[in-house]
PDB file of C-alpha atoms and ligand atoms in Angstrom:
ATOM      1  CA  UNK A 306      11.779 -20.022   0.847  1.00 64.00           C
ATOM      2  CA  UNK A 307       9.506 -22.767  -0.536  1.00 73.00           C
ATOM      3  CA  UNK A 308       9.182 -22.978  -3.887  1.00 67.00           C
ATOM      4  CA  UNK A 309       5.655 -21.677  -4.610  1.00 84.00           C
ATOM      5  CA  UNK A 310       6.615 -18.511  -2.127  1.00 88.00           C
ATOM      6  CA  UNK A 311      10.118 -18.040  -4.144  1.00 88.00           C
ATOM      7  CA  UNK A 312       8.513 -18.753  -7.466  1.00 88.00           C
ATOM      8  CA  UNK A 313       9.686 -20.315 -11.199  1.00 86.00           C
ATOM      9  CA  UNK A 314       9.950 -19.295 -14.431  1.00 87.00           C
ATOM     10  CA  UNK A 315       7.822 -15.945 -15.209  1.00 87.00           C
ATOM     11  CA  UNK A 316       7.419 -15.744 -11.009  1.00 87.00           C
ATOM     12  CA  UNK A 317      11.097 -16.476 -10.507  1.00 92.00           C
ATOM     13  CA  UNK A 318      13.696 -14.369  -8.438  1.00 94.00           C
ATOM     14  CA  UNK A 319      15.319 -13.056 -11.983  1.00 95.00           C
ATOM     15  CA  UNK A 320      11.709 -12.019 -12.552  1.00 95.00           C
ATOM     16  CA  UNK A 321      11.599 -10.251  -9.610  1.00 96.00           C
ATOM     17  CA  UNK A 322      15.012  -8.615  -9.851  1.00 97.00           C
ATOM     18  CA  UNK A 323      13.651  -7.143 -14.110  1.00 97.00           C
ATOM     19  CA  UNK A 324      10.651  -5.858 -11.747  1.00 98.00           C
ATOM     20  CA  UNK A 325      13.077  -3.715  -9.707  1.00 98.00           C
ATOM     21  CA  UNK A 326      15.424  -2.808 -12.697  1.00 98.00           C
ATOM     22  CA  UNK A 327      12.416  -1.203 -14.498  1.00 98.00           C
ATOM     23  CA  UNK A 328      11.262   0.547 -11.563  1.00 98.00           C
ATOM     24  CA  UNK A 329      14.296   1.936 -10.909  1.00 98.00           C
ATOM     25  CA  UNK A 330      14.699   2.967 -14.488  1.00 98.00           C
ATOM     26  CA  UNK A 331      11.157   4.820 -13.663  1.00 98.00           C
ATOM     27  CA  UNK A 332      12.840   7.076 -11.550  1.00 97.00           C
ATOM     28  CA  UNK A 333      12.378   4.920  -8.360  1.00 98.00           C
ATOM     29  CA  UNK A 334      15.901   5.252  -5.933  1.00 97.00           C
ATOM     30  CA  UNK A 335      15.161   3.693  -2.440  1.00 98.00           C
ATOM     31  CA  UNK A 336      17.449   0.895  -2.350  1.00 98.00           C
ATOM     32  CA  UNK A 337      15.297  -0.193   0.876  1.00 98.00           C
ATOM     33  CA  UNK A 338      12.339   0.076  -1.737  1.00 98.00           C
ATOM     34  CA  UNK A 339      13.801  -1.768  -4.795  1.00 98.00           C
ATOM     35  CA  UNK A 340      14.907  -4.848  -1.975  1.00 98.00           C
ATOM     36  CA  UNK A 341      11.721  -5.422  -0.999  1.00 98.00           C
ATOM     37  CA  UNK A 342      10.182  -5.574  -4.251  1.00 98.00           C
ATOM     38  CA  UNK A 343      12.982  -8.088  -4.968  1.00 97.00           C
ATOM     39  CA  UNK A 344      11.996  -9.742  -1.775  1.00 96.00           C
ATOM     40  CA  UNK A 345       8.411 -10.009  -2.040  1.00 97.00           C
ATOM     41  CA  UNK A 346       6.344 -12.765  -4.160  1.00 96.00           C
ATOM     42  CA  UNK A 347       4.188 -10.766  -6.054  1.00 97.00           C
ATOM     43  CA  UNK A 348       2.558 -13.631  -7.505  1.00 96.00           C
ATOM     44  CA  UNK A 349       1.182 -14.960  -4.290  1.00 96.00           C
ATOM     45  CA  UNK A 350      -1.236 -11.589  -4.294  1.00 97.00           C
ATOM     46  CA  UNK A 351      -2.668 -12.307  -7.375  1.00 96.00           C
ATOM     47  CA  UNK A 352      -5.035 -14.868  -8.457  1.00 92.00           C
ATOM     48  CA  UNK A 353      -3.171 -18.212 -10.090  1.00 90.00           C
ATOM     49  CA  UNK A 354      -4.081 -17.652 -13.477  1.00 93.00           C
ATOM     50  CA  UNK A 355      -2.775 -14.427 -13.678  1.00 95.00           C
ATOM     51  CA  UNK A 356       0.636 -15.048 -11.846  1.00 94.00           C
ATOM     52  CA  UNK A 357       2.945 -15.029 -15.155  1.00 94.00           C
ATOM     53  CA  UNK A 358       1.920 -11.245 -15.436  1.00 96.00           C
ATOM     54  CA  UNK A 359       2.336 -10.541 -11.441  1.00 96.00           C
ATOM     55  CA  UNK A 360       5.639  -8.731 -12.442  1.00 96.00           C
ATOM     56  CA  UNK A 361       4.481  -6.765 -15.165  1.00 97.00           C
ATOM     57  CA  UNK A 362       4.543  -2.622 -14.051  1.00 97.00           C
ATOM     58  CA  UNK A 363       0.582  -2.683 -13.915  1.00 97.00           C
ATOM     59  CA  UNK A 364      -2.379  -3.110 -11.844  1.00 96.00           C
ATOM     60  CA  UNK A 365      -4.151  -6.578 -11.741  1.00 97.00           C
ATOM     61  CA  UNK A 366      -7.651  -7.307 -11.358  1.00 95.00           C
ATOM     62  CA  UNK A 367      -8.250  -9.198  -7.511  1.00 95.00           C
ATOM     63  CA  UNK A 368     -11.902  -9.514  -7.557  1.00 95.00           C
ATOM     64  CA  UNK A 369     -14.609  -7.211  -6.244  1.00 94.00           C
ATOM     65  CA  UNK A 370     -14.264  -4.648  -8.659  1.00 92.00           C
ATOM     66  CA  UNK A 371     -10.312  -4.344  -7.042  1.00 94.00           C
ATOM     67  CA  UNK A 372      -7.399  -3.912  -7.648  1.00 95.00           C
ATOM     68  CA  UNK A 373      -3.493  -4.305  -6.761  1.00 96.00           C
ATOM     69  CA  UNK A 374      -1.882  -1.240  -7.694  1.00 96.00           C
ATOM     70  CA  UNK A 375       0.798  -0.717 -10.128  1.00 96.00           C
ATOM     71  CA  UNK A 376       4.184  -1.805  -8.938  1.00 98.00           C
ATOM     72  CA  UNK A 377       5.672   1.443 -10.072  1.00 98.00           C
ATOM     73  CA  UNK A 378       3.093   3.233  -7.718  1.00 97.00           C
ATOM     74  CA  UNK A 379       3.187   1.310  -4.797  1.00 98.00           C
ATOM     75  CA  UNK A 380       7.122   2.150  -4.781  1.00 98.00           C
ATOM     76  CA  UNK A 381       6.679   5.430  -5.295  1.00 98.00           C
ATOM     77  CA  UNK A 382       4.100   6.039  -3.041  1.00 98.00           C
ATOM     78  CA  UNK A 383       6.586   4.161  -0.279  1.00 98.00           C
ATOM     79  CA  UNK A 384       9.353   6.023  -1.163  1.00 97.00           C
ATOM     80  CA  UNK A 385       7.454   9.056   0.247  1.00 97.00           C
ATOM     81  CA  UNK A 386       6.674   7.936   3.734  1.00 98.00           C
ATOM     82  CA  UNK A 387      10.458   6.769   4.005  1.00 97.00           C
ATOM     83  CA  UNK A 388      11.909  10.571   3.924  1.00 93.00           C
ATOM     84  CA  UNK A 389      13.314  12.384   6.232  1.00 91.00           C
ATOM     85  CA  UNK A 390      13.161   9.063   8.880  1.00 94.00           C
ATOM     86  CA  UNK A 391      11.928   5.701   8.712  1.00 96.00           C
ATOM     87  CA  UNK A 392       7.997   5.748  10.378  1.00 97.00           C
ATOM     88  CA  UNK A 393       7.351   3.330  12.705  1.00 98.00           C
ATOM     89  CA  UNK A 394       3.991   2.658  12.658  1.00 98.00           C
ATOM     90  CA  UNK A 395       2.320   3.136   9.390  1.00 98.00           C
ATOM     91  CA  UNK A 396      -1.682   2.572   8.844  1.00 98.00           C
ATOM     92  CA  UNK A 397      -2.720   1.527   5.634  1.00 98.00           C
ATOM     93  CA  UNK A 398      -6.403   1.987   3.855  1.00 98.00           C
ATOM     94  CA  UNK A 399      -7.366  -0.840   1.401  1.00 98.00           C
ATOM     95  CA  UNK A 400      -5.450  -3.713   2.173  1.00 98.00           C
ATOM     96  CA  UNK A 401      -6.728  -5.074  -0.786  1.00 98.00           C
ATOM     97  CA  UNK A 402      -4.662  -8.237  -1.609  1.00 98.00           C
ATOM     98  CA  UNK A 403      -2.143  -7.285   1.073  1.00 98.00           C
ATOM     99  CA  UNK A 404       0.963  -6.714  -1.269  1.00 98.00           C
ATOM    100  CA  UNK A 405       1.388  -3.001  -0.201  1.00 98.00           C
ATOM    101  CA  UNK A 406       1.164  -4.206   3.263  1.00 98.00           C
ATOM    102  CA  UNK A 407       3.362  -6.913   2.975  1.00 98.00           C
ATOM    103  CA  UNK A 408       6.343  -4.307   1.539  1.00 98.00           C
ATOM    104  CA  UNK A 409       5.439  -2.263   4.342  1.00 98.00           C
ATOM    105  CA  UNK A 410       5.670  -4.830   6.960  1.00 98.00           C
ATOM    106  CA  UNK A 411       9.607  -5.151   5.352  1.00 98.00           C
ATOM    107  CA  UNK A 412      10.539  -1.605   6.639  1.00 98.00           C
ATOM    108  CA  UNK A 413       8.521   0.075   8.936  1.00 98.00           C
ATOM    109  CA  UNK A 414       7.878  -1.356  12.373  1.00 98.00           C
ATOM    110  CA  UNK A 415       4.273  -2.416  12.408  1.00 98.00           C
ATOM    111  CA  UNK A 416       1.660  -1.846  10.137  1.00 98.00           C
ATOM    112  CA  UNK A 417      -1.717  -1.129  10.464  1.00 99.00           C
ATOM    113  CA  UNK A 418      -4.188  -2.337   7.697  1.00 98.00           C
ATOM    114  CA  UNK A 419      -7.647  -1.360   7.246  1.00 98.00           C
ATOM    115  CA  UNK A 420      -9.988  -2.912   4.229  1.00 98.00           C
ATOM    116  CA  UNK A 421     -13.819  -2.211   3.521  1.00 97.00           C
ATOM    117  CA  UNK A 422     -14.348  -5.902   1.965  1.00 97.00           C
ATOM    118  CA  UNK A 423     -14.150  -8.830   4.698  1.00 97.00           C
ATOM    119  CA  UNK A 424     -12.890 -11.670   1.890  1.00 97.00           C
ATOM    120  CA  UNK A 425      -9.831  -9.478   0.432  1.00 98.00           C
ATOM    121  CA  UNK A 426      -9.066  -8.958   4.602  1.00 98.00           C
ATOM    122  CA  UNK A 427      -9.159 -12.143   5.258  1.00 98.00           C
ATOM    123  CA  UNK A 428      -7.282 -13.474   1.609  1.00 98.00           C
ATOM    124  CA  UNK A 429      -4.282 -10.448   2.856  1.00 98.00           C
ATOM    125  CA  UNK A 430      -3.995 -11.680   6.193  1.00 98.00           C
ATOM    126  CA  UNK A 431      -3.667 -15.469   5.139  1.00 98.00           C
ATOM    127  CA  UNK A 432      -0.701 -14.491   2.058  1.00 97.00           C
ATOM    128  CA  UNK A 433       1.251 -12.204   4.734  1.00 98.00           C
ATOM    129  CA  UNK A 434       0.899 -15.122   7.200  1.00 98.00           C
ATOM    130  CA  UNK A 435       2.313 -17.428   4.859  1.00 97.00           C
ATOM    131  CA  UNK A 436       5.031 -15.270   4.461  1.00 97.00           C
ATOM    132  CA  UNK A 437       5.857 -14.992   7.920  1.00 97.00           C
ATOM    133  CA  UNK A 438       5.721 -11.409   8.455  1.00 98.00           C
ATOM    134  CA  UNK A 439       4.407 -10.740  12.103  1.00 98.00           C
ATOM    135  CA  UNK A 440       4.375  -7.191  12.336  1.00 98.00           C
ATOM    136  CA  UNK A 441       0.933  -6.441  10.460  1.00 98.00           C
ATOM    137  CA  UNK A 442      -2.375  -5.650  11.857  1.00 98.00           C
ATOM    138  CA  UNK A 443      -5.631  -6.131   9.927  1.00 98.00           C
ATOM    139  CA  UNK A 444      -9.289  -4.705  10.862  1.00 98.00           C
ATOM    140  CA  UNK A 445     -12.241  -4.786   8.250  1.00 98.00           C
ATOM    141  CA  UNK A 446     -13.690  -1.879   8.656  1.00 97.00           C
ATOM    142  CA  UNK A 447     -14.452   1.581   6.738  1.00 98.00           C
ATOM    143  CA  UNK A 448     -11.033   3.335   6.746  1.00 98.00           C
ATOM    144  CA  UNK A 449     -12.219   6.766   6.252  1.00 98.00           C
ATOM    145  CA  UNK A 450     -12.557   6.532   9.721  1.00 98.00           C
ATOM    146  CA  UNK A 451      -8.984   5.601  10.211  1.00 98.00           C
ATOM    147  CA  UNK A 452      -8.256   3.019  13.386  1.00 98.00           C
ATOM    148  CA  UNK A 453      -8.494   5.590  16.408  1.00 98.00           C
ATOM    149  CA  UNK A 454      -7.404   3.201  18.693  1.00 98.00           C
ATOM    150  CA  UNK A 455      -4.078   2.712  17.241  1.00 98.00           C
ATOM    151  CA  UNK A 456      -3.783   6.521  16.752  1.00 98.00           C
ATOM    152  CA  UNK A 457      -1.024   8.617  16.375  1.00 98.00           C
ATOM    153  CA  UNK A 458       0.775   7.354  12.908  1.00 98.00           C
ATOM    154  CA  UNK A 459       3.825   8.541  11.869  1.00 98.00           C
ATOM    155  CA  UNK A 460       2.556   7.560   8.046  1.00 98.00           C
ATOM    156  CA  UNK A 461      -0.351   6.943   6.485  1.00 98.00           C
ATOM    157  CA  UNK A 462      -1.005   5.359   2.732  1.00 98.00           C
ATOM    158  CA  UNK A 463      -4.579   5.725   1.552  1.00 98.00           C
ATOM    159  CA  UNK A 464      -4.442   3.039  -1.417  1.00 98.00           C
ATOM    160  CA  UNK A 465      -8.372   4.070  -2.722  1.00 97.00           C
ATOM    161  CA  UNK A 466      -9.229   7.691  -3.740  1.00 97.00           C
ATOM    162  CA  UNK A 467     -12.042   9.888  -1.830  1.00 97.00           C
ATOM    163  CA  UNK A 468     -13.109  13.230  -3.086  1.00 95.00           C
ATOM    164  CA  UNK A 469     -11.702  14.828  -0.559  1.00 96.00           C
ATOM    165  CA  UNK A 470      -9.256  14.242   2.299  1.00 97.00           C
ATOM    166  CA  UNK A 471     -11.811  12.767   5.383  1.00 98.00           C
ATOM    167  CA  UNK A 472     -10.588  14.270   8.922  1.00 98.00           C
ATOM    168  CA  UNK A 473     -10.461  11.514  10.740  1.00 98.00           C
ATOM    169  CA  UNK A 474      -6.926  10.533   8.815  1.00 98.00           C
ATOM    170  CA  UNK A 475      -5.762  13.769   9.101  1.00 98.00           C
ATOM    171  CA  UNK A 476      -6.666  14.118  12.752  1.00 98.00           C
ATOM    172  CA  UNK A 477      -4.585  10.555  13.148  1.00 98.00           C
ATOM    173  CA  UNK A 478      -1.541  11.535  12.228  1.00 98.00           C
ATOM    174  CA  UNK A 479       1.348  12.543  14.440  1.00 98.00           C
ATOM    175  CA  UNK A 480       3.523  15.513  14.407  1.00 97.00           C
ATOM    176  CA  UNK A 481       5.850  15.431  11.372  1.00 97.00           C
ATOM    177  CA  UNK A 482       4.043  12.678  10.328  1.00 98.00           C
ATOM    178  CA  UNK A 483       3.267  11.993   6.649  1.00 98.00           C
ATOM    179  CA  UNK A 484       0.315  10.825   4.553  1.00 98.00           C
ATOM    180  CA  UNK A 485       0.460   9.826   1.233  1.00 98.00           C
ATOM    181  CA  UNK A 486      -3.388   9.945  -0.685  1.00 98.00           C
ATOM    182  CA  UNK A 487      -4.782  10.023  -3.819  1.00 98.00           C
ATOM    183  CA  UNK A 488      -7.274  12.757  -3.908  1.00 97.00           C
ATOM    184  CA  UNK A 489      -9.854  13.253  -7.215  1.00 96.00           C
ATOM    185  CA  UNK A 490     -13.137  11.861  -8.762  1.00 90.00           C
ATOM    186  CA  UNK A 491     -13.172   8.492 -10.224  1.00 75.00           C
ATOM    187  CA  UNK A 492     -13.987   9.929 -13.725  1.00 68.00           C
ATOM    188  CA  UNK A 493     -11.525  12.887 -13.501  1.00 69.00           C
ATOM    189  CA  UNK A 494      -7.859  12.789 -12.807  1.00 85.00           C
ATOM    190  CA  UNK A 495      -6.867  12.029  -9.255  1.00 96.00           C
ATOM    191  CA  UNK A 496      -3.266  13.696  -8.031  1.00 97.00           C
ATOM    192  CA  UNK A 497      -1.286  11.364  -5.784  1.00 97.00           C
ATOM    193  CA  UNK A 498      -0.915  14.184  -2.572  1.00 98.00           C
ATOM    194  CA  UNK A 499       1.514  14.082   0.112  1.00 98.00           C
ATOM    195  CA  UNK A 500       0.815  15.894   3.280  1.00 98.00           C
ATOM    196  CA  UNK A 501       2.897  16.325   6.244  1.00 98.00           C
ATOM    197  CA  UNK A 502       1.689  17.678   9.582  1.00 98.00           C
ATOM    198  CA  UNK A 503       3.595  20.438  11.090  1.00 98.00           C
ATOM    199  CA  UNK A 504       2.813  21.854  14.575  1.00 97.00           C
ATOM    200  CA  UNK A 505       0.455  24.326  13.490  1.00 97.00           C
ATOM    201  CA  UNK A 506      -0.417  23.503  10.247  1.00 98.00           C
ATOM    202  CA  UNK A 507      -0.649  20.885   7.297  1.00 98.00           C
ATOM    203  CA  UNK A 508       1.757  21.190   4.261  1.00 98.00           C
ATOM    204  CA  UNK A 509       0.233  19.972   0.936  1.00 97.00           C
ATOM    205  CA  UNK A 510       2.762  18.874  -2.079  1.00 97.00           C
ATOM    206  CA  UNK A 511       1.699  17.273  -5.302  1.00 97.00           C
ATOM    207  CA  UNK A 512       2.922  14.189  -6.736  1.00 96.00           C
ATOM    208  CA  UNK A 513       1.891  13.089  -9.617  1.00 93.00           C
ATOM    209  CA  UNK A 514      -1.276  12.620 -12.225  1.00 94.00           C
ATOM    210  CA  UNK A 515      -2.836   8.460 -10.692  1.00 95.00           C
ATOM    211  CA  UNK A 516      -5.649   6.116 -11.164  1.00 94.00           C
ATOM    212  CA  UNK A 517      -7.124   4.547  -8.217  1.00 95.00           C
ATOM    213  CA  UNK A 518     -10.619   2.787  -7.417  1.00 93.00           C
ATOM    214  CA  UNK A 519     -12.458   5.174  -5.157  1.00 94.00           C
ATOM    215  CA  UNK A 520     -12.641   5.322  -1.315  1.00 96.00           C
ATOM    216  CA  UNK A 521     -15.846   3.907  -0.567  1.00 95.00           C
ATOM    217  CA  UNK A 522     -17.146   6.605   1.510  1.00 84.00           C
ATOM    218  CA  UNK A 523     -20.480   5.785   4.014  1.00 71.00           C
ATOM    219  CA  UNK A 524     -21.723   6.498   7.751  1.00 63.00           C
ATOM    220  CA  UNK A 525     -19.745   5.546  10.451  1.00 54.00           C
ATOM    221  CA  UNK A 526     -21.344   2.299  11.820  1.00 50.00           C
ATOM    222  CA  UNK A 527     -19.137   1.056  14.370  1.00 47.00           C
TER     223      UNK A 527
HETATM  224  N1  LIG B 915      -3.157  -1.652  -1.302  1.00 70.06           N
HETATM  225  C1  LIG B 915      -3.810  -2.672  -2.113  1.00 70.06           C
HETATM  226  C2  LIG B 915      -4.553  -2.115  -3.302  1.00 70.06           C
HETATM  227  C3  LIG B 915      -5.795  -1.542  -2.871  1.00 70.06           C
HETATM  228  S1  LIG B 915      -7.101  -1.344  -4.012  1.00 70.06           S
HETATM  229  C4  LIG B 915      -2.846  -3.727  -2.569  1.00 70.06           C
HETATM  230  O1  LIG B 915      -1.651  -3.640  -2.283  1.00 70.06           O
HETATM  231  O2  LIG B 915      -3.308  -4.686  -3.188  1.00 70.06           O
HETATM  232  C5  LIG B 915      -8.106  -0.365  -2.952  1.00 70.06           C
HETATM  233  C6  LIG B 915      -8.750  -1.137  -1.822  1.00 70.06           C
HETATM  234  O3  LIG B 915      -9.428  -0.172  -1.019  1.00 70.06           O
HETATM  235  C7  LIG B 915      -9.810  -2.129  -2.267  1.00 70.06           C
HETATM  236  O4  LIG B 915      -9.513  -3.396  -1.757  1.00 70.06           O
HETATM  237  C8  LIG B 915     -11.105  -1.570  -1.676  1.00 70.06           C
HETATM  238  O5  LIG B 915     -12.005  -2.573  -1.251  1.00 70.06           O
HETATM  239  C9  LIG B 915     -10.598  -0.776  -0.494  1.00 70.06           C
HETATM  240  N2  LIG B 915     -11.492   0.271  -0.026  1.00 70.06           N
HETATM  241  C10 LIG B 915     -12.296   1.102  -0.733  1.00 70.06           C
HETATM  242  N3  LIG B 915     -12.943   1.945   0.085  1.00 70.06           N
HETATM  243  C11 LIG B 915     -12.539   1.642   1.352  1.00 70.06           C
HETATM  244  C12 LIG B 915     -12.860   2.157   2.637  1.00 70.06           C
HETATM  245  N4  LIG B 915     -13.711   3.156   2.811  1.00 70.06           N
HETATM  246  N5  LIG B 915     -12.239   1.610   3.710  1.00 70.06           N
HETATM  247  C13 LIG B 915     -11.348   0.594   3.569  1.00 70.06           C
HETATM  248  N6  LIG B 915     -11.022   0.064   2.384  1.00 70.06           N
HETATM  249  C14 LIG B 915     -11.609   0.582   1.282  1.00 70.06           C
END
């Protein structure tokens, strides 16, 4: 790795590795999940002047009223999709600076990433370039819509909270396929949801209390 993509000091490997350790202290068990936190440069999705605090456990501002989600979340919320199998194809809604992607891209096969605001698209796909991962797909677009084309998913992580769950995401996802969401008014509480599609039915279960910027919500214009 070069050294701005492996980091020093307070974006070093050892930095990294405390990153996992806490996590893991949190409750989170993946081993494939703690890796690729170890793995990937959290620094490089944040802007420079906040990179000493890119491995603190908490969300970071990344412009546009965004932001990258807590560390501890965006393991948890990966540890869902990666029971009972590994998914292959996962789509993602708000790419946002790409990290969740990026983590993805390290276990699944391909990833799909969707994200309202053009700049943060383009900004994700140039840091998961950089990093050489090949397997991720990135459309600007609104995601309550999903990416049809690409449909079936075996996973879907919604990374921005609507009201309530649109369709069109849970029409797009495959048989036994899971979809992790956070579900709740900006204002109120929003619970972290995962749903798995059965042949007949959907099957709801509750996560945990989260705080997410809300799922811009509009008409469909493409
Ligand atoms: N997964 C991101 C964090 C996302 S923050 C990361 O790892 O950094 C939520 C993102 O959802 C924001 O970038 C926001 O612009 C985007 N977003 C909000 N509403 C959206 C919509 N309807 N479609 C696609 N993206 C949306």
């Amino acid at each position: 790795m070069s050294r701005d993509i492996s980091g020093i000091g307070m974006t070093s490997q050892r930095t990294r590795d405390r990153l996992a350790e806490r996590l893991q202290a949190k409750g989170i068990r993946d081993r494939r999940v703690l890796n690729a936190i170890r793995r990937t440069p959290r620094h490089l999705f944040v802007e420079e002047a906040l990179s000493s605090r890119a491995y603190e456990d908490t969300a970071l501002p990344i412009g546009h009223c965004q932001t990258i989600s807590q560390p501890y979340i965006v393991a948890r919320m990966t540890e869902a999709l990666l029971v009972p199998g590994v998914p292959r194809e996962v789509l993602e809604i708000g790419t946002g600076s790409g990290y969740q992607a990026a983590l993805l891209a390290q276990l699944v096969e391909h990833v799909y990433t969707v994200e309202l605001i053009r700049e943060l698209s383009v900004q994700a796909r140039e840091r998961i370039r950089k990093l050489r991962l090949k397997n991720v797909s990135f459309k600007q677009s609104d995601g309550s819509w999903g990416w049809p084309e690409h449909a079936p998913f075996d996973a879907i992580m919604v990374t921005a909270a609507p009201e309530e769950i649109p369709d069109a995401l849970l029409d797009q996802l495959s048989i036994g396929g899971r979809m992790v969401i956070p579900v709740g008014r900006k204002s109120g509480m929003q619970r972290l949801v995962l749903i798995t599609r059965l042949a007949d039915r959907y099957e709801q279960e509750e996560l945990e209390a989260v705080s997410f910027v809300p799922l811009v919500q509009g008409p469909k214009t493409s």
